[in-house]
Coordinates of C-alpha atoms and ligand atoms in Angstrom, one line a residue:
M1 CA 0.0 0.0 0.0
C2 CA 3.1 2.3 0.0
G3 CA 3.7 4.5 -3.0
I4 CA 6.8 4.3 -5.1
V5 CA 8.0 6.7 -7.8
G6 CA 11.3 6.9 -9.6
Y7 CA 12.6 9.0 -12.5
V8 CA 15.7 8.9 -14.7
G9 CA 15.8 11.4 -17.6
P10 CA 17.0 14.8 -18.7
D11 CA 14.8 16.9 -16.4
E12 CA 15.1 17.7 -12.7
A13 CA 13.9 14.5 -10.9
L14 CA 12.5 16.1 -7.7
P15 CA 9.4 17.8 -9.1
I16 CA 8.5 14.8 -11.3
V17 CA 8.8 12.4 -8.4
L18 CA 6.7 14.7 -6.1
E19 CA 4.0 15.0 -8.7
G20 CA 4.0 11.2 -9.0
L21 CA 3.7 10.8 -5.2
R22 CA 0.7 13.2 -5.2
R23 CA -1.1 10.9 -7.7
L24 CA -0.6 8.0 -5.3
E25 CA -1.9 9.8 -2.2
Y26 CA -5.1 7.9 -2.4
R27 CA -3.3 4.7 -1.5
G28 CA -3.1 5.9 2.1
Y29 CA 0.1 6.8 3.8
D30 CA 1.6 8.4 6.9
S31 CA 5.1 9.5 5.9
A32 CA 7.0 10.4 2.8
G33 CA 10.5 10.9 1.5
V34 CA 12.7 11.4 -1.5
A35 CA 16.3 10.6 -2.6
V36 CA 18.1 12.4 -5.5
L37 CA 21.5 11.6 -6.9
D38 CA 22.8 15.1 -7.0
G39 CA 26.6 14.4 -7.0
G40 CA 26.0 13.0 -3.6
L41 CA 22.9 11.3 -2.3
G42 CA 20.4 13.9 -1.2
V43 CA 17.7 12.3 1.1
V44 CA 14.8 14.2 2.8
K45 CA 12.0 12.4 4.6
R46 CA 9.3 13.3 7.1
A47 CA 6.4 11.8 8.9
G48 CA 3.0 13.1 7.9
K49 CA 1.6 14.1 4.5
L50 CA 3.5 15.4 1.4
G51 CA 3.0 18.9 2.7
E52 CA 5.4 18.2 5.6
L53 CA 8.0 16.7 3.2
E54 CA 7.7 19.8 0.9
A55 CA 8.2 22.1 3.9
A56 CA 11.3 20.2 4.9
L57 CA 12.6 20.4 1.3
D58 CA 12.1 24.2 1.4
E59 CA 14.0 24.4 4.7
E60 CA 16.8 22.1 3.7
G61 CA 17.0 23.1 0.0
N62 CA 15.8 20.9 -2.8
P63 CA 18.4 18.3 -4.0
T64 CA 19.0 18.7 -7.7
G65 CA 19.7 16.0 -10.1
S66 CA 18.1 14.0 -12.9
V67 CA 18.0 10.6 -11.1
G68 CA 15.6 10.4 -8.1
M69 CA 13.0 8.4 -6.3
G70 CA 10.3 9.0 -3.7
H71 CA 8.1 7.1 -1.4
T72 CA 4.8 7.4 0.6
R73 CA 4.7 4.9 3.5
W74 CA 1.7 3.2 5.1
A75 CA 3.3 2.0 8.3
T76 CA 3.5 -1.8 8.9
H77 CA 6.7 -2.2 10.9
G78 CA 7.6 0.8 13.0
A79 CA 5.5 3.9 13.8
P80 CA 5.1 6.7 11.2
T81 CA 8.1 8.8 12.2
D82 CA 10.8 10.8 10.3
R83 CA 13.3 8.0 11.1
N84 CA 11.1 5.2 9.8
A85 CA 10.1 7.1 6.7
H86 CA 11.7 5.9 3.4
P87 CA 14.2 6.1 1.8
H88 CA 16.5 4.0 4.0
L89 CA 20.2 4.1 3.8
D90 CA 23.2 1.8 4.3
C91 CA 25.9 2.6 6.9
G92 CA 27.9 4.8 4.5
G93 CA 24.9 6.7 3.1
H94 CA 25.9 5.5 -0.4
V95 CA 22.8 3.2 -1.0
A96 CA 19.1 4.3 -0.7
V97 CA 16.1 1.9 -0.8
I98 CA 12.4 2.4 -1.0
H99 CA 10.0 -0.5 -0.5
N100 CA 6.4 -1.6 -0.7
G101 CA 5.2 -4.7 1.1
I102 CA 6.6 -6.8 4.0
I103 CA 10.0 -8.5 4.5
E104 CA 9.1 -11.3 6.8
N105 CA 12.6 -12.4 7.8
H106 CA 13.8 -8.8 8.7
Q107 CA 14.4 -9.6 12.3
S108 CA 16.8 -12.4 11.7
L109 CA 18.5 -10.3 9.0
R110 CA 18.8 -7.4 11.4
V111 CA 20.5 -9.6 14.0
R112 CA 23.0 -10.9 11.5
L113 CA 23.7 -7.5 10.0
E114 CA 24.3 -5.9 13.4
K115 CA 26.6 -8.8 14.4
E116 CA 28.6 -8.0 11.3
G117 CA 28.9 -4.4 12.4
H118 CA 26.1 -2.7 10.5
S119 CA 24.3 0.1 12.3
L120 CA 20.6 0.1 11.7
V121 CA 18.8 3.2 13.0
S122 CA 15.1 2.6 12.2
E123 CA 12.4 0.1 13.3
T124 CA 11.5 -0.8 9.7
D125 CA 12.0 -4.1 7.8
T126 CA 13.1 -2.1 4.8
E127 CA 16.4 -0.8 6.3
C128 CA 17.9 -4.3 6.2
V129 CA 17.8 -4.2 2.4
A130 CA 20.1 -1.1 2.2
H131 CA 22.7 -2.8 4.4
L132 CA 22.4 -6.1 2.5
V133 CA 23.0 -4.2 -0.8
E134 CA 25.9 -2.4 0.8
E135 CA 27.4 -5.8 1.7
K136 CA 26.9 -7.2 -1.7
L137 CA 28.4 -4.2 -3.4
R138 CA 31.7 -4.9 -1.5
D139 CA 32.0 -7.9 -3.8
G140 CA 32.3 -5.5 -6.7
G141 CA 30.0 -5.8 -9.7
P142 CA 27.0 -3.7 -10.8
L143 CA 24.2 -2.5 -8.6
A144 CA 21.8 -4.9 -10.3
D145 CA 23.8 -7.9 -9.2
A146 CA 24.0 -6.6 -5.6
V147 CA 20.2 -6.2 -5.6
R148 CA 19.7 -9.7 -7.0
A149 CA 22.0 -11.1 -4.3
A150 CA 20.2 -9.2 -1.6
V151 CA 16.8 -10.2 -2.8
R152 CA 17.8 -13.9 -2.6
E153 CA 18.1 -13.4 1.2
L154 CA 14.7 -11.8 1.6
E155 CA 11.4 -13.6 2.4
G156 CA 8.0 -11.9 2.0
A157 CA 6.0 -10.0 -0.5
F158 CA 7.6 -6.7 -1.7
S159 CA 8.8 -4.5 -4.4
L160 CA 11.9 -2.4 -4.1
V161 CA 13.7 0.5 -5.8
V162 CA 17.4 1.0 -5.1
C163 CA 19.9 3.7 -6.0
S164 CA 23.6 4.0 -5.3
L165 CA 26.4 6.5 -5.6
D166 CA 28.3 3.8 -7.3
E167 CA 25.9 4.1 -10.3
P168 CA 24.5 7.6 -10.2
D169 CA 22.8 7.2 -13.6
A170 CA 20.5 4.4 -12.7
L171 CA 17.7 3.0 -10.5
V172 CA 17.2 -0.7 -10.0
G173 CA 13.7 -2.0 -9.3
V174 CA 12.5 -5.5 -8.4
K175 CA 9.1 -7.1 -7.9
V176 CA 8.4 -10.0 -5.6
S177 CA 4.6 -10.1 -5.2
S178 CA 4.0 -6.4 -4.7
P179 CA 3.2 -4.2 -7.8
L180 CA 5.8 -2.2 -9.7
I181 CA 5.5 -0.7 -13.2
V182 CA 7.9 1.0 -15.6
G183 CA 6.9 4.1 -17.5
L184 CA 8.6 4.4 -20.9
G185 CA 8.8 8.1 -21.8
D186 CA 10.5 10.1 -24.5
G187 CA 14.2 10.0 -23.5
E188 CA 13.2 9.3 -19.9
T189 CA 12.1 6.3 -17.8
L190 CA 10.0 6.1 -14.7
L191 CA 9.2 3.5 -12.0
A192 CA 6.1 3.4 -9.9
S193 CA 3.9 1.2 -7.7
D194 CA 0.8 2.3 -9.6
I195 CA 0.0 3.6 -13.1
P196 CA -1.5 7.0 -12.2
A197 CA 1.9 8.1 -10.9
V198 CA 3.5 8.1 -14.4
L199 CA 0.5 9.3 -16.5
H200 CA 1.7 12.9 -16.5
R201 CA 4.8 11.8 -18.3
T202 CA 3.8 8.7 -20.4
T203 CA 1.0 6.3 -21.2
T204 CA 3.3 3.4 -22.2
V205 CA 3.9 1.2 -19.3
V206 CA 5.4 -2.2 -18.5
P207 CA 4.0 -4.0 -15.4
L208 CA 6.7 -6.1 -13.9
D209 CA 6.0 -9.8 -13.5
E210 CA 6.9 -11.8 -10.4
G211 CA 10.6 -12.1 -9.8
M212 CA 11.4 -9.5 -12.5
L213 CA 14.3 -6.9 -12.0
V214 CA 14.6 -3.8 -14.1
E215 CA 17.6 -1.4 -14.5
V216 CA 16.3 2.1 -15.4
R217 CA 18.4 4.6 -17.2
A218 CA 17.4 7.7 -19.2
A219 CA 17.8 5.7 -22.4
G220 CA 15.4 3.0 -21.2
A221 CA 14.9 -0.1 -19.2
T222 CA 16.7 -3.4 -19.1
F223 CA 14.6 -6.3 -17.8
T224 CA 16.0 -9.6 -16.3
D225 CA 14.9 -12.3 -13.9
L226 CA 16.6 -12.7 -10.5
D227 CA 19.2 -14.9 -12.2
G228 CA 20.1 -12.1 -14.6
M229 CA 18.6 -13.8 -17.6
P230 CA 17.3 -11.1 -20.1
L231 CA 13.6 -10.7 -20.4
D232 CA 11.6 -8.7 -22.9
P233 CA 8.1 -7.9 -21.5
A234 CA 5.6 -6.2 -23.8
P235 CA 4.6 -2.7 -22.9
I236 CA 0.9 -1.8 -22.7
T237 CA -0.7 1.5 -23.6
V238 CA -2.9 2.9 -20.8
D239 CA -6.0 4.6 -22.1
W240 CA -6.5 6.6 -18.9
D241 CA -5.5 10.1 -19.8
V242 CA -4.5 12.4 -17.0
A243 CA -7.9 14.2 -17.1
R244 CA -9.8 11.0 -16.5
A245 CA -7.7 10.2 -13.5
Q246 CA -8.3 13.6 -12.1
K247 CA -11.6 14.7 -10.5
G248 CA -13.1 16.1 -13.6
G249 CA -14.9 18.9 -11.9
Y250 CA -16.2 16.9 -8.9
E251 CA -15.3 17.8 -5.3
T252 CA -14.2 14.2 -4.7
F253 CA -13.1 11.2 -6.7
M254 CA -15.8 9.2 -5.0
R255 CA -18.7 11.4 -6.1
K256 CA -17.3 11.3 -9.7
E257 CA -17.0 7.5 -9.5
I258 CA -20.6 7.0 -8.3
D259 CA -21.7 8.9 -11.4
E260 CA -19.4 6.9 -13.6
Q261 CA -21.1 3.6 -12.7
P262 CA -23.5 3.5 -15.8
A263 CA -20.5 4.0 -18.2
A264 CA -18.4 1.5 -16.3
I265 CA -21.2 -1.1 -16.6
R266 CA -21.5 -0.4 -20.3
D267 CA -17.8 -0.6 -20.8
T268 CA -17.7 -3.9 -19.0
L269 CA -20.5 -5.4 -21.1
V270 CA -19.4 -4.1 -24.5
G271 CA -18.4 -6.7 -27.1
R272 CA -19.5 -9.7 -25.0
M273 CA -22.1 -10.9 -27.5
V274 CA -21.1 -12.2 -30.9
G275 CA -24.2 -13.4 -32.7
E276 CA -26.1 -15.5 -30.3
R277 CA -23.0 -16.4 -28.2
L278 CA -21.5 -14.9 -25.1
V279 CA -17.7 -14.5 -25.6
L280 CA -15.2 -14.1 -22.8
D281 CA -11.9 -14.6 -24.6
E282 CA -9.9 -13.4 -21.7
L283 CA -10.8 -16.4 -19.7
R284 CA -8.0 -18.3 -21.5
G285 CA -9.4 -21.4 -19.9
S286 CA -10.8 -24.3 -22.0
D287 CA -14.5 -24.8 -22.1
D288 CA -13.9 -28.5 -21.5
A289 CA -12.3 -27.7 -18.1
L290 CA -15.2 -25.5 -17.2
R291 CA -17.6 -28.3 -18.1
E292 CA -15.8 -30.5 -15.5
V293 CA -16.4 -27.9 -12.7
T294 CA -18.5 -29.3 -9.8
K295 CA -18.1 -26.4 -7.4
V296 CA -17.3 -22.7 -7.4
F297 CA -15.5 -20.6 -4.8
V298 CA -15.5 -16.8 -4.8
V299 CA -12.7 -15.3 -2.7
A300 CA -12.3 -11.6 -2.1
C301 CA -12.2 -9.0 0.6
G302 CA -14.5 -6.1 1.7
T303 CA -16.7 -4.8 -1.0
A304 CA -15.3 -7.3 -3.5
F305 CA -16.4 -10.0 -1.1
H306 CA -19.9 -8.5 -1.1
S307 CA -19.9 -8.7 -4.9
G308 CA -19.1 -12.4 -4.6
L309 CA -22.0 -12.9 -2.2
V310 CA -24.3 -11.4 -4.8
A311 CA -22.7 -13.5 -7.6
K312 CA -23.3 -16.7 -5.5
Y313 CA -27.1 -16.4 -6.1
A314 CA -26.7 -15.9 -9.8
I315 CA -24.2 -18.6 -10.4
E316 CA -26.2 -21.1 -8.4
H317 CA -29.4 -20.2 -10.1
W318 CA -28.1 -20.2 -13.7
T319 CA -25.7 -23.1 -13.5
R320 CA -27.0 -25.2 -10.6
L321 CA -23.4 -25.4 -9.3
P322 CA -22.8 -25.1 -5.6
V323 CA -21.1 -21.8 -4.8
E324 CA -19.2 -20.7 -1.7
A325 CA -18.3 -17.0 -1.3
E326 CA -15.5 -16.8 1.3
I327 CA -13.5 -14.0 2.9
A328 CA -10.0 -14.3 1.2
S329 CA -8.1 -14.0 4.5
E330 CA -10.1 -16.9 5.9
F331 CA -10.1 -19.1 2.8
R332 CA -6.6 -20.4 2.8
Y333 CA -6.5 -21.2 6.5
R334 CA -9.6 -23.3 6.6
D335 CA -8.2 -26.1 4.4
P336 CA -10.9 -25.8 1.7
V337 CA -11.6 -28.8 -0.5
L338 CA -10.1 -27.9 -3.8
G339 CA -9.1 -29.7 -7.0
P340 CA -9.3 -29.6 -10.8
D341 CA -13.1 -29.8 -10.6
T342 CA -13.3 -26.6 -8.6
L343 CA -13.4 -23.1 -10.1
T344 CA -12.1 -20.3 -7.9
L345 CA -13.1 -16.7 -8.8
A346 CA -10.7 -14.3 -7.2
V347 CA -12.2 -10.8 -7.2
S348 CA -10.1 -7.8 -6.6
Q349 CA -10.3 -4.3 -8.2
S350 CA -6.7 -3.6 -7.5
G351 CA -5.5 -7.1 -8.3
E352 CA -2.9 -6.5 -5.5
T353 CA -4.8 -7.3 -2.3
I354 CA -2.4 -9.7 -0.7
D355 CA -5.1 -11.6 1.1
T356 CA -6.9 -12.3 -2.2
L357 CA -3.6 -13.0 -4.1
E358 CA -2.6 -15.5 -1.5
A359 CA -6.0 -17.2 -1.5
A360 CA -5.8 -17.5 -5.3
R361 CA -2.3 -18.9 -5.1
H362 CA -3.5 -21.4 -2.5
A363 CA -6.3 -22.4 -4.8
R364 CA -4.0 -22.9 -7.8
R365 CA -1.5 -24.9 -5.7
Q366 CA -4.4 -27.2 -4.9
G367 CA -5.2 -27.7 -8.6
S368 CA -8.2 -25.4 -8.8
Q369 CA -8.8 -23.3 -11.9
V370 CA -8.5 -19.7 -11.0
I371 CA -10.3 -16.9 -12.8
A372 CA -9.4 -13.3 -11.8
V373 CA -12.0 -10.6 -11.9
T374 CA -10.1 -7.4 -11.6
N375 CA -10.0 -3.7 -12.7
T376 CA -6.3 -3.4 -13.1
V377 CA -4.6 -4.4 -16.3
G378 CA -1.3 -6.1 -15.6
S379 CA -2.0 -6.6 -11.9
S380 CA -0.4 -9.5 -10.1
L381 CA -3.7 -11.3 -9.8
A382 CA -4.4 -10.8 -13.5
R383 CA -1.0 -12.3 -14.4
E384 CA -1.1 -15.2 -12.0
A385 CA -4.6 -16.5 -12.7
D386 CA -5.6 -19.1 -15.4
G387 CA -8.0 -16.6 -16.9
V388 CA -8.9 -13.0 -16.2
L389 CA -12.0 -10.9 -16.7
Y390 CA -11.3 -7.2 -16.6
T391 CA -14.1 -5.0 -15.1
H392 CA -13.2 -1.9 -17.3
A393 CA -14.4 0.5 -14.7
G394 CA -11.4 2.9 -15.3
P395 CA -9.3 4.2 -12.5
E396 CA -11.0 4.2 -9.1
I397 CA -9.2 6.6 -7.0
G398 CA -11.5 7.0 -4.0
V399 CA -10.7 4.5 -1.4
A400 CA -14.4 3.5 -1.1
A401 CA -15.2 1.1 -3.9
T402 CA -18.3 2.2 -5.9
K403 CA -18.1 1.7 -9.7
T404 CA -15.7 -1.2 -9.3
F405 CA -18.3 -2.9 -7.1
A406 CA -21.0 -2.5 -9.8
T407 CA -18.7 -3.9 -12.4
Q408 CA -17.5 -6.7 -10.2
M409 CA -21.1 -7.9 -9.9
V410 CA -21.7 -7.5 -13.7
S411 CA -18.5 -9.4 -14.5
Q412 CA -19.5 -12.2 -12.3
Y413 CA -22.9 -12.4 -13.9
L414 CA -21.0 -12.8 -17.2
V415 CA -19.0 -15.6 -15.8
A416 CA -22.1 -17.3 -14.5
L417 CA -23.8 -16.9 -17.9
Y418 CA -20.7 -18.3 -19.6
L419 CA -20.6 -21.3 -17.4
A420 CA -24.3 -21.8 -18.1
Q421 CA -23.6 -21.5 -21.8
V422 CA -20.7 -24.0 -21.9
R423 CA -22.5 -26.4 -19.6
G424 CA -25.8 -26.1 -21.4
T425 CA -27.8 -25.2 -18.3
K426 CA -29.3 -22.2 -20.2
F427 CA -30.6 -22.0 -23.7
P428 CA -29.0 -19.3 -26.0
E429 CA -32.2 -17.4 -26.0
E430 CA -32.3 -17.4 -22.2
I431 CA -28.8 -16.1 -22.1
A432 CA -29.6 -13.5 -24.6
E433 CA -32.6 -12.4 -22.4
V434 CA -30.4 -12.1 -19.3
L435 CA -27.9 -10.1 -21.3
T436 CA -30.7 -7.8 -22.4
E437 CA -31.5 -7.2 -18.7
L438 CA -27.9 -6.5 -18.0
D439 CA -27.9 -4.0 -20.8
Q440 CA -30.7 -2.2 -19.1
L441 CA -28.7 -1.7 -15.8
P442 CA -26.9 1.5 -16.8
A443 CA -30.1 3.4 -17.3
K444 CA -31.5 2.0 -14.1
V445 CA -28.4 3.1 -12.2
E446 CA -28.7 6.5 -13.8
R447 CA -32.2 6.8 -12.3
A448 CA -31.0 5.6 -8.9
I449 CA -28.3 8.3 -9.0
A450 CA -31.0 10.8 -9.6
L451 CA -32.2 10.2 -6.0
D452 CA -29.3 12.3 -4.9
D453 CA -31.2 15.3 -3.6
Q454 CA -33.7 13.0 -1.6
V455 CA -30.8 11.1 -0.2
R456 CA -28.9 14.2 0.8
A457 CA -32.0 15.4 2.8
L458 CA -32.1 12.0 4.6
A459 CA -28.4 12.4 5.3
E460 CA -29.0 15.8 6.8
R461 CA -31.7 14.3 9.1
Y462 CA -29.7 11.3 10.3
R463 CA -26.1 12.6 10.1
D464 CA -25.6 12.4 13.9
A465 CA -26.9 8.8 14.3
R466 CA -24.8 6.7 16.6
D467 CA -25.8 3.3 15.2
V468 CA -27.4 2.4 11.9
L469 CA -28.7 -1.0 10.8
F470 CA -29.0 -2.2 7.2
I471 CA -31.3 -5.2 6.6
G472 CA -32.2 -7.2 3.5
R473 CA -33.1 -10.7 2.4
H474 CA -31.8 -12.9 -0.5
T475 CA -29.7 -10.6 -2.7
G476 CA -30.8 -7.7 -0.5
Y477 CA -28.7 -9.1 2.3
P478 CA -25.3 -8.6 0.6
A479 CA -26.6 -5.3 -0.6
A480 CA -27.3 -4.4 3.1
L481 CA -23.8 -5.5 4.0
E482 CA -22.3 -3.2 1.4
G483 CA -24.5 -0.3 2.5
A484 CA -23.3 -0.7 6.1
L485 CA -19.6 -1.0 5.0
K486 CA -19.9 2.2 2.9
L487 CA -21.4 4.2 5.8
K488 CA -18.9 3.0 8.4
E489 CA -15.8 3.3 6.3
L490 CA -16.7 6.8 5.1
S491 CA -18.4 8.5 8.0
Y492 CA -17.0 6.4 10.9
V493 CA -20.6 5.9 12.1
H494 CA -21.2 2.4 13.6
A495 CA -23.2 0.5 11.0
E496 CA -24.1 -3.2 10.7
G497 CA -25.7 -5.2 7.9
H498 CA -27.9 -8.2 8.8
P499 CA -30.1 -10.7 7.1
A500 CA -33.5 -9.3 8.0
G501 CA -34.6 -12.7 9.2
E502 CA -31.9 -12.7 11.8
L503 CA -33.1 -9.6 13.6
K504 CA -35.1 -11.6 16.1
H505 CA -32.1 -13.7 16.9
G506 CA -30.2 -10.8 18.5
P507 CA -29.6 -7.6 16.5
I508 CA -33.1 -6.3 17.2
A509 CA -31.9 -5.6 20.8
L510 CA -30.1 -2.6 19.2
I511 CA -33.3 -1.0 18.2
E512 CA -34.5 1.8 20.3
D513 CA -36.3 5.1 19.6
G514 CA -34.8 6.9 16.7
V515 CA -32.4 4.3 15.4
P516 CA -32.2 4.5 11.6
V517 CA -32.8 1.2 9.8
V518 CA -32.2 1.0 6.0
A519 CA -34.3 -1.8 4.6
V520 CA -33.8 -3.2 1.2
A521 CA -37.4 -3.9 0.3
T522 CA -37.7 -4.1 -3.5
R523 CA -40.4 -6.2 -5.1
C524 CA -39.3 -9.9 -5.1
H525 CA -40.3 -13.3 -3.6
V526 CA -39.2 -12.2 -0.1
Y527 CA -40.9 -8.8 -0.2
P528 CA -43.8 -9.7 2.2
K529 CA -41.2 -10.9 4.7
M530 CA -39.4 -7.6 4.4
L531 CA -42.6 -5.7 5.1
S532 CA -42.9 -7.8 8.4
N533 CA -39.4 -7.0 9.3
I534 CA -40.0 -3.3 8.7
Q535 CA -43.0 -3.4 11.0
E536 CA -41.1 -5.3 13.8
V537 CA -38.4 -2.6 13.9
R538 CA -40.7 0.3 13.6
A539 CA -42.8 -1.1 16.5
R540 CA -39.6 -0.6 18.6
G541 CA -39.0 3.0 17.6
A542 CA -36.8 2.6 14.5
R543 CA -36.8 5.2 11.8
V544 CA -37.0 3.1 8.6
I545 CA -35.5 4.2 5.2
A546 CA -36.9 1.7 2.7
V547 CA -35.2 1.2 -0.7
A548 CA -38.3 0.1 -2.7
T549 CA -39.4 -0.5 -6.3
E550 CA -40.7 2.4 -8.3
G551 CA -44.5 2.4 -8.1
D552 CA -44.6 0.6 -4.8
T553 CA -47.1 2.4 -2.6
E554 CA -47.5 -0.4 0.0
V555 CA -44.1 0.0 1.7
G556 CA -44.8 3.8 2.1
A557 CA -47.5 3.1 4.7
L558 CA -45.0 1.2 6.8
A559 CA -41.6 3.0 6.4
D560 CA -40.7 6.6 7.5
H561 CA -38.9 7.3 4.2
V562 CA -38.9 5.5 0.8
L563 CA -36.3 5.7 -1.9
H564 CA -37.8 4.3 -5.1
V565 CA -35.4 2.6 -7.6
P566 CA -36.3 1.1 -11.0
A567 CA -37.7 -2.4 -11.0
T568 CA -34.8 -4.8 -11.6
P569 CA -34.6 -8.6 -11.7
E570 CA -33.8 -9.8 -8.2
L571 CA -30.5 -11.4 -9.0
M572 CA -29.3 -8.1 -10.4
S573 CA -31.0 -5.7 -8.0
P574 CA -27.9 -5.1 -5.8
V575 CA -26.3 -3.2 -8.7
V576 CA -29.2 -0.7 -8.5
V577 CA -30.2 -0.7 -4.8
T578 CA -26.6 -0.1 -3.6
V579 CA -26.5 3.3 -5.3
P580 CA -28.8 5.2 -2.8
M581 CA -26.8 3.6 0.0
Q582 CA -23.5 4.8 -1.6
L583 CA -25.0 8.3 -1.8
L584 CA -26.2 8.2 1.8
A585 CA -22.7 7.2 3.0
Y586 CA -21.2 9.9 0.9
H587 CA -23.4 12.7 2.1
V588 CA -23.3 11.7 5.8
A589 CA -19.5 11.5 5.6
T590 CA -19.3 14.9 3.8
M591 CA -21.6 16.5 6.4
R592 CA -19.5 15.1 9.2
G593 CA -16.4 16.6 7.7
C594 CA -14.7 13.3 6.9
D595 CA -12.1 12.8 4.1
V596 CA -14.3 11.0 1.7
D597 CA -11.6 10.0 -0.8
Q598 CA -9.1 9.0 1.9
P599 CA -10.9 7.8 5.0
R600 CA -8.8 7.4 8.1
N601 CA -6.8 4.2 8.6
L602 CA -7.8 2.9 5.2
A603 CA -5.9 2.4 1.9
K604 CA -7.1 1.8 -1.6
S605 CA -5.0 -1.3 -2.0
V606 CA -4.2 -3.4 1.0
T607 CA -0.9 -5.1 -0.1
V608 CA 0.0 -6.2 3.4
E609 CA -1.5 -9.1 5.3
Ligands
LIG1 C1 -14.4 -1.0 0.0 O1 -15.0 0.3 -0.2 C2 -13.0 -0.9 0.5 N1 -12.2 0.0 -0.3 C3 -12.4 -2.3 0.7 O2 -13.3 -3.1 1.4 C4 -12.0 -3.0 -0.6 O3 -13.2 -3.4 -1.3 C5 -11.2 -4.3 -0.3 O4 -10.0 -3.8 0.4 C6 -10.8 -5.1 -1.5 O5 -10.0 -4.3 -2.4 P1 -9.7 -5.0 -3.8 O6 -11.0 -5.1 -4.6 O7 -8.7 -4.1 -4.4 O8 -9.1 -6.4 -3.6

């Protein structure tokens, strides 16, 4: 979850590196620093946000030079202090290292290095690397070899960028499980942990694969594996222009991304139907293997997990295969029953969530077919899976997942339909009918977004609530979970999602006069039960906000407030009913003065376990 930016080219490195770090701020961080090869090795680093670093640079004077790197740190080992901020140096101050991820054997390395006379001054795992590289450089040879030798002694999931006074014209980067990309510019080359950091300089990028090392010089990049064997990865052209990755006139990325949901759904659906057949070429898997599947797992975290809970209903209904949606960080430790006849869907918008990555790796090791559903081209998950379905939501900068949630559900509907197609559990015309219903989702989401003013008024009324419950049945249950997550992660208000049928088994004890309850009560086979649940909480003083189907007048007699959304087939309704709950969370958080794009304690991509 740390941010990495490096630059080698004809221009001053510092401003370019700082601009790149600004574009990575959404990843969440608590300290920052830069290193510039300016004849010496100029390093400035501070706890806090980039503003603190820039103030320090003003005080100490900006290091000048055309080779530099920068880092934003989200603390994992060691508190967010100046001393623990990156870059970290070796004893002689000749080598600087920045790092993303976790080095699991750093304690034993620290003991060995200190016994050998090295002086380590921080609490971080990263600092070991600088001293290891210092040690390997004593053997002579290029910096790249020293980095390869150092990496061979490291255990964990990380990416690194290293520079040294011994080679003042180069940066060396290496990827071992955490993301790292190279930006190929015009007479300049960049390194970064995420694509937006380089878009102001180039749209041609090379995502590094596992175990790949790159030497970056102004003339370009040289790629090898950790044994030094040359590699020649193909660059990709990113179609996110800088404008699109910016806020485009909105106050926050999140509000912009809520409005982008209809387009994101359309982009995810485009080109999926050729004649009468659904085509998912990215799956790369063989239809025969999919025909042998007897069970499906969906593994993911947070909002992505909620999308998997929704998908479970659709996959089971359309394919008659049993489906288990499981929290990724639980999946690999519960010894799941996996094999060639199981299909594992690993859902992750970043494609770098380490819990989901490790769950997918576990599934593959057990012989399961793994299909990634991700929003990030070239991400680790995309490259490690047997097949990948991209969600095409475009960059989602706000930490709270909105448009990627919608496209994760839509993509999993496509996987479910594809399974039904290859297994013959649905006729072509039935599949075509469902695809037509999917094509209608963008317009329905547009109409749900149009509830914004009504939702804002409700947010004004309930902005100071201490506890909020979200309830639903069938696909309304994962929608309720997602609504609760949005409210709690954005506004820091305590919110819980529950299956409505569970209220009487405990949660109803939370109901007292004035407690807001958001009830997902759209027309479906469990609607009458939802009406009963609304009555049981209102009888105890709850203030009920019902999300109901346009034209429904019945629920209005029971609830305090009704948000009417367009009628949608039940299996797809979470794509639509979640929108007013996203807006509710957004407005409550804004009214409470919360940082909507970067909620406290959270990061956009959780790359540490
Ligand atoms: C949701 O709003 C949060 N940002 C968080 O729960 C997120 O969905 C989760 O961390 C998974 O992220 P991923 O999709 O990148 O794997």
